[in-house]
mmCIF file of C-alpha atoms in Angstrom:
data_model
loop_
_atom_site.group_PDB
_atom_site.id
_atom_site.type_symbol
_atom_site.label_atom_id
_atom_site.label_comp_id
_atom_site.label_asym_id
_atom_site.label_seq_id
_atom_site.Cartn_x
_atom_site.Cartn_y
_atom_site.Cartn_z
ATOM 1 C CA MET A 1475 -0.002 -0.018 0.017
ATOM 2 C CA LYS A 1476 2.883 2.405 0.783
ATOM 3 C CA ALA A 1477 3.278 4.870 -2.074
ATOM 4 C CA TYR A 1478 5.441 7.771 -0.926
ATOM 5 C CA LYS A 1479 5.714 9.924 2.100
ATOM 6 C CA ILE A 1480 3.310 12.807 2.549
ATOM 7 C CA PRO A 1481 4.110 15.047 5.442
ATOM 8 C CA GLU A 1482 1.367 15.046 8.176
ATOM 9 C CA ALA A 1483 1.448 18.834 8.053
ATOM 10 C CA THR A 1484 0.420 18.674 4.391
ATOM 11 C CA VAL A 1485 -2.629 16.460 5.287
ATOM 12 C CA GLN A 1486 -3.633 18.943 8.025
ATOM 13 C CA ARG A 1487 -3.301 21.837 5.560
ATOM 14 C CA LEU A 1488 -5.446 19.932 2.954
ATOM 15 C CA SER A 1489 -8.058 19.713 5.638
ATOM 16 C CA ILE A 1490 -7.873 23.506 6.140
ATOM 17 C CA TYR A 1491 -7.968 24.183 2.379
ATOM 18 C CA SER A 1492 -11.043 21.975 1.938
ATOM 19 C CA ARG A 1493 -12.861 24.081 4.626
ATOM 20 C CA HIS A 1494 -11.873 27.296 2.890
ATOM 21 C CA LEU A 1495 -12.929 25.942 -0.524
ATOM 22 C CA ALA A 1496 -16.375 24.875 0.947
ATOM 23 C CA GLN A 1497 -16.724 28.468 2.180
ATOM 24 C CA LEU A 1498 -15.926 29.787 -1.326
ATOM 25 C CA ILE A 1499 -18.467 27.446 -2.874
ATOM 26 C CA SER A 1500 -21.120 28.729 -0.510
ATOM 27 C CA GLU A 1501 -20.206 32.314 -1.606
ATOM 28 C CA GLY A 1502 -20.691 31.342 -5.259
ATOM 29 C CA VAL A 1503 -16.977 31.738 -6.184
ATOM 30 C CA ILE A 1504 -16.083 29.872 -9.420
ATOM 31 C CA THR A 1505 -12.279 30.081 -9.753
ATOM 32 C CA VAL A 1506 -9.564 30.704 -7.193
ATOM 33 C CA SER A 1507 -5.753 31.219 -7.455
ATOM 34 C CA SER A 1508 -3.229 29.539 -5.114
ATOM 35 C CA GLY A 1509 -2.530 33.089 -3.845
ATOM 36 C CA GLU A 1510 -6.118 33.595 -2.866
ATOM 37 C CA ILE A 1511 -6.269 30.251 -1.072
ATOM 38 C CA ALA A 1512 -2.988 31.119 0.674
ATOM 39 C CA ARG A 1513 -4.261 34.476 1.875
ATOM 40 C CA GLY A 1514 -7.605 32.909 2.944
ATOM 41 C CA VAL A 1515 -5.930 30.362 5.212
ATOM 42 C CA GLY A 1516 -2.669 32.166 6.217
ATOM 43 C CA VAL A 1517 0.102 30.188 4.424
ATOM 44 C CA SER A 1518 2.305 31.062 1.435
ATOM 45 C CA SER A 1519 1.046 30.434 -2.079
ATOM 46 C CA ALA A 1520 4.210 28.334 -2.727
ATOM 47 C CA GLN A 1521 3.084 26.109 0.181
ATOM 48 C CA VAL A 1522 -0.403 25.678 -1.286
ATOM 49 C CA ARG A 1523 1.085 24.694 -4.758
ATOM 50 C CA LYS A 1524 3.583 22.307 -3.093
ATOM 51 C CA ASP A 1525 0.891 20.602 -1.016
ATOM 52 C CA LEU A 1526 -1.365 20.059 -4.021
ATOM 53 C CA ALA A 1527 1.542 18.912 -6.207
ATOM 54 C CA TYR A 1528 1.899 15.763 -4.074
ATOM 55 C CA PHE A 1529 -1.327 14.585 -5.664
ATOM 56 C CA GLY A 1530 -0.866 15.419 -9.313
ATOM 57 C CA GLU A 1531 -1.444 18.488 -11.626
ATOM 58 C CA PHE A 1532 -4.247 20.962 -10.862
ATOM 59 C CA GLY A 1533 -5.493 24.204 -12.285
ATOM 60 C CA THR A 1534 -4.617 26.190 -15.315
ATOM 61 C CA ARG A 1535 -1.677 28.577 -15.331
ATOM 62 C CA GLY A 1536 -3.034 32.203 -15.278
ATOM 63 C CA VAL A 1537 -6.606 31.069 -14.614
ATOM 64 C CA GLY A 1538 -6.332 29.245 -11.286
ATOM 65 C CA TYR A 1539 -8.397 26.389 -9.971
ATOM 66 C CA ASN A 1540 -12.046 25.605 -10.490
ATOM 67 C CA VAL A 1541 -13.312 25.832 -6.890
ATOM 68 C CA GLN A 1542 -15.750 22.977 -7.070
ATOM 69 C CA GLU A 1543 -13.318 20.620 -8.810
ATOM 70 C CA LEU A 1544 -10.485 21.390 -6.425
ATOM 71 C CA TYR A 1545 -12.753 20.943 -3.456
ATOM 72 C CA SER A 1546 -13.991 17.497 -4.674
ATOM 73 C CA HIS A 1547 -10.454 16.486 -5.381
ATOM 74 C CA VAL A 1548 -9.108 17.518 -1.980
ATOM 75 C CA MET A 1549 -12.055 15.774 -0.224
ATOM 76 C CA ARG A 1550 -11.273 12.586 -2.217
ATOM 77 C CA ILE A 1551 -7.575 12.831 -1.250
ATOM 78 C CA LEU A 1552 -8.559 13.125 2.383
ATOM 79 C CA GLY A 1553 -10.965 10.147 2.053
ATOM 80 C CA LEU A 1554 -13.863 12.418 2.960
ATOM 81 C CA ASN A 1555 -15.955 11.549 -0.042
ATOM 82 C CA HIS A 1556 -17.882 8.981 1.963
ATOM 83 C CA THR A 1557 -18.917 8.351 5.541
ATOM 84 C CA TRP A 1558 -16.653 6.675 8.061
ATOM 85 C CA ASN A 1559 -18.164 4.668 10.881
ATOM 86 C CA VAL A 1560 -16.781 5.431 14.360
ATOM 87 C CA MET A 1561 -16.961 3.697 17.727
ATOM 88 C CA ILE A 1562 -16.080 5.482 20.927
ATOM 89 C CA VAL A 1563 -14.817 3.374 23.788
ATOM 90 C CA GLY A 1564 -15.028 5.215 27.124
ATOM 91 C CA ALA A 1565 -18.104 7.268 27.868
ATOM 92 C CA GLY A 1566 -16.555 9.512 30.534
ATOM 93 C CA LYS A 1567 -16.616 13.354 30.131
ATOM 94 C CA LEU A 1568 -14.312 13.391 27.047
ATOM 95 C CA GLY A 1569 -15.939 10.342 25.330
ATOM 96 C CA SER A 1570 -19.380 11.844 25.912
ATOM 97 C CA ALA A 1571 -18.296 15.181 24.539
ATOM 98 C CA LEU A 1572 -16.851 13.533 21.403
ATOM 99 C CA ALA A 1573 -19.985 11.387 20.942
ATOM 100 C CA VAL A 1574 -22.078 14.497 20.414
ATOM 101 C CA TYR A 1575 -19.329 16.636 18.832
ATOM 102 C CA LYS A 1576 -21.041 18.322 15.742
ATOM 103 C CA GLY A 1577 -17.753 18.770 13.821
ATOM 104 C CA PHE A 1578 -17.305 15.003 13.300
ATOM 105 C CA GLU A 1579 -20.561 14.383 11.439
ATOM 106 C CA ASP A 1580 -20.118 17.565 9.382
ATOM 107 C CA ARG A 1581 -16.911 15.984 7.947
ATOM 108 C CA GLY A 1582 -18.340 12.509 7.364
ATOM 109 C CA PHE A 1583 -17.373 10.808 10.636
ATOM 110 C CA LYS A 1584 -20.538 9.171 12.077
ATOM 111 C CA VAL A 1585 -20.383 7.900 15.601
ATOM 112 C CA ARG A 1586 -22.316 4.604 15.541
ATOM 113 C CA SER A 1587 -21.581 3.161 18.925
ATOM 114 C CA VAL A 1588 -20.345 4.262 22.400
ATOM 115 C CA LEU A 1589 -19.242 1.640 24.853
ATOM 116 C CA ASP A 1590 -18.208 1.660 28.566
ATOM 117 C CA VAL A 1591 -17.691 -0.759 31.389
ATOM 118 C CA SER A 1592 -19.395 1.374 34.071
ATOM 119 C CA GLU A 1593 -22.934 0.380 35.173
ATOM 120 C CA GLN A 1594 -23.603 4.065 35.822
ATOM 121 C CA ARG A 1595 -22.797 4.955 32.227
ATOM 122 C CA ILE A 1596 -24.356 2.032 30.402
ATOM 123 C CA GLY A 1597 -27.864 3.107 29.280
ATOM 124 C CA GLN A 1598 -27.024 6.816 29.362
ATOM 125 C CA GLN A 1599 -28.414 8.693 26.296
ATOM 126 C CA LEU A 1600 -25.854 10.708 24.121
ATOM 127 C CA GLY A 1601 -27.656 12.356 21.260
ATOM 128 C CA ASP A 1602 -29.219 9.524 19.300
ATOM 129 C CA LEU A 1603 -27.088 6.872 20.874
ATOM 130 C CA VAL A 1604 -27.213 4.895 24.122
ATOM 131 C CA VAL A 1605 -24.093 3.857 25.917
ATOM 132 C CA GLU A 1606 -23.738 0.071 25.800
ATOM 133 C CA SER A 1607 -21.602 -2.442 27.556
ATOM 134 C CA LEU A 1608 -17.990 -3.133 26.391
ATOM 135 C CA ALA A 1609 -19.063 -6.761 26.136
ATOM 136 C CA PHE A 1610 -20.809 -5.774 22.817
ATOM 137 C CA LEU A 1611 -17.605 -4.508 21.211
ATOM 138 C CA GLU A 1612 -16.999 -7.259 18.672
ATOM 139 C CA ASP A 1613 -20.710 -7.484 17.732
ATOM 140 C CA ARG A 1614 -21.040 -3.701 17.241
ATOM 141 C CA VAL A 1615 -17.836 -3.378 15.217
ATOM 142 C CA SER A 1616 -19.116 -6.027 12.880
ATOM 143 C CA ARG A 1617 -22.793 -4.901 12.756
ATOM 144 C CA GLU A 1618 -21.920 -1.211 12.247
ATOM 145 C CA ASN A 1619 -18.967 -1.789 10.017
ATOM 146 C CA ILE A 1620 -16.766 0.292 12.280
ATOM 147 C CA ASP A 1621 -13.673 1.811 10.556
ATOM 148 C CA ILE A 1622 -12.261 3.933 13.342
ATOM 149 C CA GLY A 1623 -12.119 3.432 17.058
ATOM 150 C CA ILE A 1624 -11.712 6.381 19.458
ATOM 151 C CA ILE A 1625 -10.120 5.548 22.765
ATOM 152 C CA THR A 1626 -11.221 7.664 25.725
ATOM 153 C CA VAL A 1627 -10.733 5.118 28.573
ATOM 154 C CA PRO A 1628 -8.239 5.600 31.422
ATOM 155 C CA ALA A 1629 -4.640 4.896 30.527
ATOM 156 C CA ALA A 1630 -4.611 1.541 32.410
ATOM 157 C CA ALA A 1631 -7.383 0.096 30.190
ATOM 158 C CA ALA A 1632 -6.230 1.572 26.848
ATOM 159 C CA GLN A 1633 -4.081 -1.225 25.543
ATOM 160 C CA GLU A 1634 -6.653 -3.916 26.288
ATOM 161 C CA VAL A 1635 -9.357 -1.949 24.540
ATOM 162 C CA THR A 1636 -7.067 -1.330 21.556
ATOM 163 C CA ASP A 1637 -6.316 -5.033 21.248
ATOM 164 C CA LYS A 1638 -10.075 -5.783 21.298
ATOM 165 C CA LEU A 1639 -10.771 -3.300 18.572
ATOM 166 C CA ILE A 1640 -7.969 -4.668 16.364
ATOM 167 C CA ARG A 1641 -9.066 -8.295 16.923
ATOM 168 C CA ALA A 1642 -12.573 -7.171 15.986
ATOM 169 C CA GLY A 1643 -11.171 -5.814 12.696
ATOM 170 C CA VAL A 1644 -10.837 -2.018 13.288
ATOM 171 C CA LYS A 1645 -8.061 -0.567 11.079
ATOM 172 C CA ALA A 1646 -7.634 2.884 12.597
ATOM 173 C CA ILE A 1647 -7.383 4.103 16.235
ATOM 174 C CA LEU A 1648 -7.557 7.631 17.566
ATOM 175 C CA ASN A 1649 -6.092 7.537 21.061
ATOM 176 C CA PHE A 1650 -6.953 10.258 23.567
ATOM 177 C CA SER A 1651 -5.480 8.402 26.502
ATOM 178 C CA PRO A 1652 -1.999 9.306 27.739
ATOM 179 C CA ARG A 1653 -0.843 5.625 27.265
ATOM 180 C CA VAL A 1654 1.612 4.783 24.424
ATOM 181 C CA LEU A 1655 -0.247 2.101 22.507
ATOM 182 C CA LYS A 1656 1.276 -0.856 20.552
ATOM 183 C CA VAL A 1657 -0.510 -1.659 17.255
ATOM 184 C CA PRO A 1658 0.521 -3.887 14.324
ATOM 185 C CA ASP A 1659 1.774 -2.090 11.170
ATOM 186 C CA SER A 1660 -1.478 -2.825 9.379
ATOM 187 C CA VAL A 1661 -3.325 -0.469 11.903
ATOM 188 C CA VAL A 1662 -3.155 3.342 11.683
ATOM 189 C CA LEU A 1663 -2.778 4.945 15.109
ATOM 190 C CA ARG A 1664 -2.925 8.606 15.983
ATOM 191 C CA ASN A 1665 -2.376 9.918 19.489
ATOM 192 C CA VAL A 1666 -4.110 13.186 20.489
ATOM 193 C CA ASP A 1667 -2.714 15.278 23.263
ATOM 194 C CA LEU A 1668 -4.974 18.273 23.728
ATOM 195 C CA SER A 1669 -2.391 20.219 25.722
ATOM 196 C CA VAL A 1670 -0.346 20.679 22.535
ATOM 197 C CA ASN A 1671 -2.879 23.306 21.488
ATOM 198 C CA LEU A 1672 -2.243 25.210 24.694
ATOM 199 C CA GLU A 1673 1.536 24.856 24.252
ATOM 200 C CA VAL A 1674 1.392 26.687 20.867
ATOM 201 C CA LEU A 1675 -0.308 29.570 22.736
ATOM 202 C CA SER A 1676 2.198 29.416 25.512
ATOM 203 C CA PHE A 1677 5.027 29.625 23.003
ATOM 204 C CA ASN A 1678 3.429 32.692 21.468
ATOM 205 C CA LEU A 1679 2.752 34.375 24.786
ATOM 206 C CA SER A 1680 6.309 33.759 25.919
ATOM 207 C CA PHE A 1681 8.221 34.813 22.779
ATOM 208 C CA GLY A 1682 5.831 36.775 20.725
ATOM 209 C CA TYR A 1683 7.158 35.056 17.608
ATOM 210 C CA ASN A 1684 4.736 35.188 14.680
ATOM 211 C CA LEU A 1685 3.989 31.697 13.676
ATOM 212 C CA LYS A 1686 3.897 31.100 9.897
ATOM 213 C CA MET B 435 7.714 41.678 19.917
ATOM 214 C CA LYS B 436 7.942 40.071 16.459
ATOM 215 C CA ALA B 437 11.349 38.360 16.131
ATOM 216 C CA TYR B 438 11.239 35.941 13.188
ATOM 217 C CA LYS B 439 8.836 33.352 11.852
ATOM 218 C CA ILE B 440 8.843 29.918 13.500
ATOM 219 C CA PRO B 441 6.686 27.345 11.664
ATOM 220 C CA GLU B 442 3.879 26.120 13.871
ATOM 221 C CA ALA B 443 4.830 22.556 12.978
ATOM 222 C CA THR B 444 8.257 23.268 14.642
ATOM 223 C CA VAL B 445 6.483 24.335 17.855
ATOM 224 C CA GLN B 446 4.368 21.141 17.823
ATOM 225 C CA ARG B 447 7.496 19.080 17.334
ATOM 226 C CA LEU B 448 9.340 20.866 20.136
ATOM 227 C CA SER B 449 6.357 19.817 22.272
ATOM 228 C CA ILE B 450 6.824 16.219 21.145
ATOM 229 C CA TYR B 451 10.697 16.391 21.711
ATOM 230 C CA SER B 452 10.102 17.680 25.239
ATOM 231 C CA ARG B 453 7.948 14.690 26.115
ATOM 232 C CA HIS B 454 10.507 12.286 24.689
ATOM 233 C CA LEU B 455 13.316 14.076 26.635
ATOM 234 C CA ALA B 456 11.279 13.868 29.843
ATOM 235 C CA GLN B 457 10.999 10.065 29.219
ATOM 236 C CA LEU B 458 14.793 9.827 28.710
ATOM 237 C CA ILE B 459 15.478 11.728 31.987
ATOM 238 C CA SER B 460 13.111 9.300 33.789
ATOM 239 C CA GLU B 461 15.265 6.407 32.337
ATOM 240 C CA GLY B 462 18.459 8.028 33.579
ATOM 241 C CA VAL B 463 19.875 8.820 30.110
ATOM 242 C CA ILE B 464 22.538 11.611 30.254
ATOM 243 C CA THR B 465 23.339 12.403 26.615
ATOM 244 C CA VAL B 466 21.354 11.905 23.390
ATOM 245 C CA SER B 467 22.058 12.515 19.675
ATOM 246 C CA SER B 468 19.735 14.184 17.212
ATOM 247 C CA GLY B 469 19.504 10.804 15.485
ATOM 248 C CA GLU B 470 18.362 9.140 18.745
ATOM 249 C CA ILE B 471 15.693 11.829 19.331
ATOM 250 C CA ALA B 472 14.582 11.557 15.767
ATOM 251 C CA ARG B 473 14.142 7.774 15.996
ATOM 252 C CA GLY B 474 12.344 8.228 19.309
ATOM 253 C CA VAL B 475 9.739 10.527 17.945
ATOM 254 C CA GLY B 476 9.608 9.384 14.225
ATOM 255 C CA VAL B 477 11.080 12.331 12.318
ATOM 256 C CA SER B 478 14.377 12.751 10.452
ATOM 257 C CA SER B 479 17.539 13.812 12.461
ATOM 258 C CA ALA B 480 17.932 16.742 9.998
ATOM 259 C CA GLN B 481 14.432 17.866 11.096
ATOM 260 C CA VAL B 482 15.380 17.741 14.781
ATOM 261 C CA ARG B 483 18.616 19.776 14.151
ATOM 262 C CA LYS B 484 16.664 22.351 12.021
ATOM 263 C CA ASP B 485 13.959 22.703 14.609
ATOM 264 C CA LEU B 486 16.469 23.307 17.476
ATOM 265 C CA ALA B 487 18.620 25.639 15.287
ATOM 266 C CA TYR B 488 15.842 28.258 15.284
ATOM 267 C CA PHE B 489 16.661 28.840 18.912
ATOM 268 C CA GLY B 490 20.477 28.970 18.911
ATOM 269 C CA GLU B 491 23.369 26.514 19.151
ATOM 270 C CA PHE B 492 23.050 23.313 21.106
ATOM 271 C CA GLY B 493 24.960 20.202 21.732
ATOM 272 C CA THR B 494 28.571 19.231 21.055
ATOM 273 C CA ARG B 495 29.505 17.688 17.711
ATOM 274 C CA GLY B 496 30.155 13.986 18.114
ATOM 275 C CA VAL B 497 28.840 14.061 21.731
ATOM 276 C CA GLY B 498 25.295 15.076 21.309
ATOM 277 C CA TYR B 499 22.982 16.902 23.695
ATOM 278 C CA ASN B 500 22.921 16.854 27.503
ATOM 279 C CA VAL B 501 19.382 15.541 27.982
ATOM 280 C CA GLN B 502 18.582 17.599 31.086
ATOM 281 C CA GLU B 503 19.915 20.818 29.577
ATOM 282 C CA LEU B 504 18.145 20.307 26.259
ATOM 283 C CA TYR B 505 14.889 19.431 28.112
ATOM 284 C CA SER B 506 15.082 22.624 30.240
ATOM 285 C CA HIS B 507 15.891 24.668 27.156
ATOM 286 C CA VAL B 508 13.005 23.277 25.066
ATOM 287 C CA MET B 509 10.559 23.816 28.016
ATOM 288 C CA ARG B 510 11.790 27.398 28.347
ATOM 289 C CA ILE B 511 11.266 27.974 24.583
ATOM 290 C CA LEU B 512 7.786 26.631 24.826
ATOM 291 C CA GLY B 513 7.041 28.871 27.860
ATOM 292 C CA LEU B 514 6.475 25.769 30.013
ATOM 293 C CA ASN B 515 8.961 26.659 32.729
ATOM 294 C CA HIS B 516 6.086 28.206 34.770
ATOM 295 C CA THR B 517 2.337 27.731 35.273
ATOM 296 C CA TRP B 518 -0.214 29.406 33.055
ATOM 297 C CA ASN B 519 -3.656 30.271 34.467
ATOM 298 C CA VAL B 520 -6.546 29.187 32.360
ATOM 299 C CA MET B 521 -10.326 30.032 32.306
ATOM 300 C CA ILE B 522 -12.845 27.843 30.526
ATOM 301 C CA VAL B 523 -15.997 29.530 29.256
ATOM 302 C CA GLY B 524 -18.735 27.080 28.539
ATOM 303 C CA ALA B 525 -19.303 24.145 30.936
ATOM 304 C CA GLY B 526 -21.068 21.814 28.463
ATOM 305 C CA LYS B 527 -19.701 18.317 27.813
ATOM 306 C CA LEU B 528 -16.562 19.494 26.126
ATOM 307 C CA GLY B 529 -15.782 22.321 28.567
ATOM 308 C CA SER B 530 -16.393 19.971 31.525
ATOM 309 C CA ALA B 531 -14.108 17.393 29.997
ATOM 310 C CA LEU B 532 -11.371 19.977 29.469
ATOM 311 C CA ALA B 533 -11.863 21.314 33.024
ATOM 312 C CA VAL B 534 -10.734 17.915 34.445
ATOM 313 C CA TYR B 535 -8.292 16.963 31.605
ATOM 314 C CA LYS B 536 -5.177 15.676 33.409
ATOM 315 C CA GLY B 537 -2.864 16.451 30.477
ATOM 316 C CA PHE B 538 -3.238 20.201 30.975
ATOM 317 C CA GLU B 539 -1.981 20.383 34.563
ATOM 318 C CA ASP B 540 0.905 17.938 33.739
ATOM 319 C CA ARG B 541 2.225 20.519 31.232
ATOM 320 C CA GLY B 542 1.769 23.647 33.464
ATOM 321 C CA PHE B 543 -1.724 24.735 32.417
ATOM 322 C CA LYS B 544 -3.856 25.210 35.543
ATOM 323 C CA VAL B 545 -7.588 25.679 35.078
ATOM 324 C CA ARG B 546 -8.520 28.307 37.668
ATOM 325 C CA SER B 547 -12.113 29.171 36.658
ATOM 326 C CA VAL B 548 -15.047 27.613 34.719
ATOM 327 C CA LEU B 549 -17.958 29.843 33.738
ATOM 328 C CA ASP B 550 -21.334 29.295 32.158
ATOM 329 C CA VAL B 551 -24.590 31.073 31.671
ATOM 330 C CA SER B 552 -26.857 28.058 32.358
ATOM 331 C CA GLU B 553 -28.579 27.899 35.752
ATOM 332 C CA GLN B 554 -28.345 24.093 35.556
ATOM 333 C CA ARG B 555 -24.611 24.157 35.198
ATOM 334 C CA ILE B 556 -23.672 26.983 37.641
ATOM 335 C CA GLY B 557 -22.839 25.308 40.926
ATOM 336 C CA GLN B 558 -21.801 22.016 39.368
ATOM 337 C CA GLN B 559 -18.598 20.574 40.725
ATOM 338 C CA LEU B 560 -15.760 19.795 38.259
ATOM 339 C CA GLY B 561 -12.748 18.380 40.137
ATOM 340 C CA ASP B 562 -11.729 21.093 42.617
ATOM 341 C CA LEU B 563 -13.690 23.803 40.825
ATOM 342 C CA VAL B 564 -17.293 24.941 40.930
ATOM 343 C CA VAL B 565 -18.886 26.297 37.684
ATOM 344 C CA GLU B 566 -19.681 29.973 38.247
ATOM 345 C CA SER B 567 -21.850 32.536 36.428
ATOM 346 C CA LEU B 568 -20.450 34.286 33.330
ATOM 347 C CA ALA B 569 -21.256 37.511 35.233
ATOM 348 C CA PHE B 570 -18.055 36.927 37.222
ATOM 349 C CA LEU B 571 -15.740 36.818 34.117
ATOM 350 C CA GLU B 572 -13.975 40.119 34.613
ATOM 351 C CA ASP B 573 -13.537 39.595 38.335
ATOM 352 C CA ARG B 574 -12.176 36.058 37.922
ATOM 353 C CA VAL B 575 -9.799 37.024 35.136
ATOM 354 C CA SER B 576 -8.308 39.682 37.327
ATOM 355 C CA ARG B 577 -8.335 37.783 40.659
ATOM 356 C CA GLU B 578 -6.894 34.545 39.142
ATOM 357 C CA ASN B 579 -4.485 36.325 36.760
ATOM 358 C CA ILE B 580 -5.934 34.435 33.809
ATOM 359 C CA ASP B 581 -3.502 34.140 30.867
ATOM 360 C CA ILE B 582 -5.462 31.930 28.492
ATOM 361 C CA GLY B 583 -9.181 31.673 27.802
ATOM 362 C CA ILE B 584 -10.696 28.453 26.419
ATOM 363 C CA ILE B 585 -13.931 28.932 24.518
ATOM 364 C CA THR B 586 -16.357 26.026 24.590
ATOM 365 C CA VAL B 587 -19.600 27.875 24.204
ATOM 366 C CA PRO B 588 -22.057 27.474 21.225
ATOM 367 C CA ALA B 589 -20.958 29.235 17.992
ATOM 368 C CA ALA B 590 -23.593 31.989 18.434
ATOM 369 C CA ALA B 591 -22.060 33.124 21.720
ATOM 370 C CA ALA B 592 -18.378 32.740 20.931
ATOM 371 C CA GLN B 593 -17.536 36.231 19.640
ATOM 372 C CA GLU B 594 -19.277 37.928 22.542
ATOM 373 C CA VAL B 595 -17.375 35.779 25.058
ATOM 374 C CA THR B 596 -14.130 36.461 23.243
ATOM 375 C CA ASP B 597 -14.728 40.174 23.367
ATOM 376 C CA LYS B 598 -15.391 39.976 27.125
ATOM 377 C CA LEU B 599 -12.199 37.979 27.731
ATOM 378 C CA ILE B 600 -10.171 40.434 25.713
ATOM 379 C CA ARG B 601 -11.683 43.459 27.517
ATOM 380 C CA ALA B 602 -10.837 41.790 30.794
ATOM 381 C CA GLY B 603 -7.188 41.492 29.648
ATOM 382 C CA VAL B 604 -6.800 37.912 28.433
ATOM 383 C CA LYS B 605 -3.998 37.717 25.836
ATOM 384 C CA ALA B 606 -4.526 34.214 24.364
ATOM 385 C CA ILE B 607 -7.656 32.389 23.299
ATOM 386 C CA LEU B 608 -8.081 28.707 22.504
ATOM 387 C CA ASN B 609 -11.303 28.423 20.500
ATOM 388 C CA PHE B 610 -13.137 25.053 20.313
ATOM 389 C CA SER B 611 -16.237 26.611 18.814
ATOM 390 C CA PRO B 612 -16.826 26.384 15.063
ATOM 391 C CA ARG B 613 -17.139 30.163 14.826
ATOM 392 C CA VAL B 614 -14.365 32.203 13.150
ATOM 393 C CA LEU B 615 -13.418 34.762 15.740
ATOM 394 C CA LYS B 616 -12.135 38.324 15.391
ATOM 395 C CA VAL B 617 -9.356 39.322 17.751
ATOM 396 C CA PRO B 618 -6.939 42.314 17.766
ATOM 397 C CA ASP B 619 -3.337 41.673 16.693
ATOM 398 C CA SER B 620 -2.205 41.863 20.295
ATOM 399 C CA VAL B 621 -4.122 38.732 21.142
ATOM 400 C CA VAL B 622 -3.066 35.176 20.193
ATOM 401 C CA LEU B 623 -5.818 33.058 18.855
ATOM 402 C CA ARG B 624 -5.770 29.336 18.073
ATOM 403 C CA ASN B 625 -8.785 27.394 16.671
ATOM 404 C CA VAL B 626 -9.152 23.733 17.420
ATOM 405 C CA ASP B 627 -11.138 21.431 15.170
ATOM 406 C CA LEU B 628 -11.065 17.981 16.660
ATOM 407 C CA SER B 629 -12.150 16.368 13.400
ATOM 408 C CA VAL B 630 -8.753 17.162 11.849
ATOM 409 C CA ASN B 631 -7.457 14.311 13.878
ATOM 410 C CA LEU B 632 -9.908 11.914 12.283
ATOM 411 C CA GLU B 633 -9.133 13.286 8.876
ATOM 412 C CA VAL B 634 -5.494 12.274 9.146
ATOM 413 C CA LEU B 635 -6.700 8.722 9.875
ATOM 414 C CA SER B 636 -9.153 8.917 7.025
ATOM 415 C CA PHE B 637 -6.370 9.939 4.662
ATOM 416 C CA ASN B 638 -4.210 7.027 5.849
ATOM 417 C CA LEU B 639 -7.095 4.573 5.539
ATOM 418 C CA SER B 640 -7.896 5.758 2.042
ATOM 419 C CA PHE B 641 -4.408 5.905 0.555
ATOM 420 C CA GLY B 642 -2.181 3.959 2.832
ATOM 421 C CA TYR B 643 0.506 6.584 2.485
ATOM 422 C CA ASN B 644 3.059 6.517 5.231
ATOM 423 C CA LEU B 645 3.061 9.946 6.877
ATOM 424 C CA LYS B 646 6.457 11.363 7.637
#
């Protein structure tokens, strides 16, 4: 499957470009230059062209990009041209917040199942979903065709839950627990540490550097 | 205040290096090379050297870096050599989850105040804190020396809350709402969209590219 290396920062910027392009579509804009995209999202136009160049040739020199075509293309690159089925394991405060987070569904991530071990949490309503027992993990992964598992359990339980998800056939894990998880090469793992967002602010407050 | 431009990706990597260095310190490691840091966190050693070079000369050729010194230096660059006081506005599911998120305090971000407008939420206990009325915003910013405001209110209320925080003297805003916020140049703003994390997984699932 490995083709060539795309920097993760490029993928994150593609995500930002796609939001900006969606905005332009809603404003009725037909064509856009790399310079206009760059100004709209706060990067250099060379960066925009370089990011897009990883995925082939786009646009017409002197005319720019057709907004709708570029948007569709970027969404396809990101794998956002269809819905992904998501399971959240751990219905504590963070898991519950993610279960009803509007931003996920807007981008094609549909939370289909929320599981927990706690008797207090099982049966709790979260939007359209009801928290179910972790004992149903394998059944729900199969029944709901779960693509992505989100881990919001305490650190001590995170590896065991990860192993269960992988045995059930889940190919991608988003880990919010502070535990470093082991997964086979065939599984995509991403660790989220929410404090990184505060650290970028802290850096700016301390040094007053302008971030690119 | 503006010195020169540091890529945000560099700041995020410094944050990752600092965690790896903390781990090495706990293992009793005294010196480390850029290659060892690179392997530990999954980037190239040239990238590690380039990131550190923004902030002056480090290490001794052929010997590497003193782990403790490099850790202290990186933490100072990130502004993590002291505690930052944080206010959360919006005590819904996400705000409540962030109020008790252990990762913040571990990195020097201390949530001092959580505010909301809802009568149901005011008075609710979140860890050591009690949710208070938004009417106390100015008083609490001043009394707790709030450095950073986290916005977890609905989109419709986000700009008004931001304006209040800025008038009260807050210099940095972390925005979890989907609203695009206007802030003066003197205020640092960072928008968080949690679905970006899922989009990186979606990209990987779709294309199987190995991210750098």
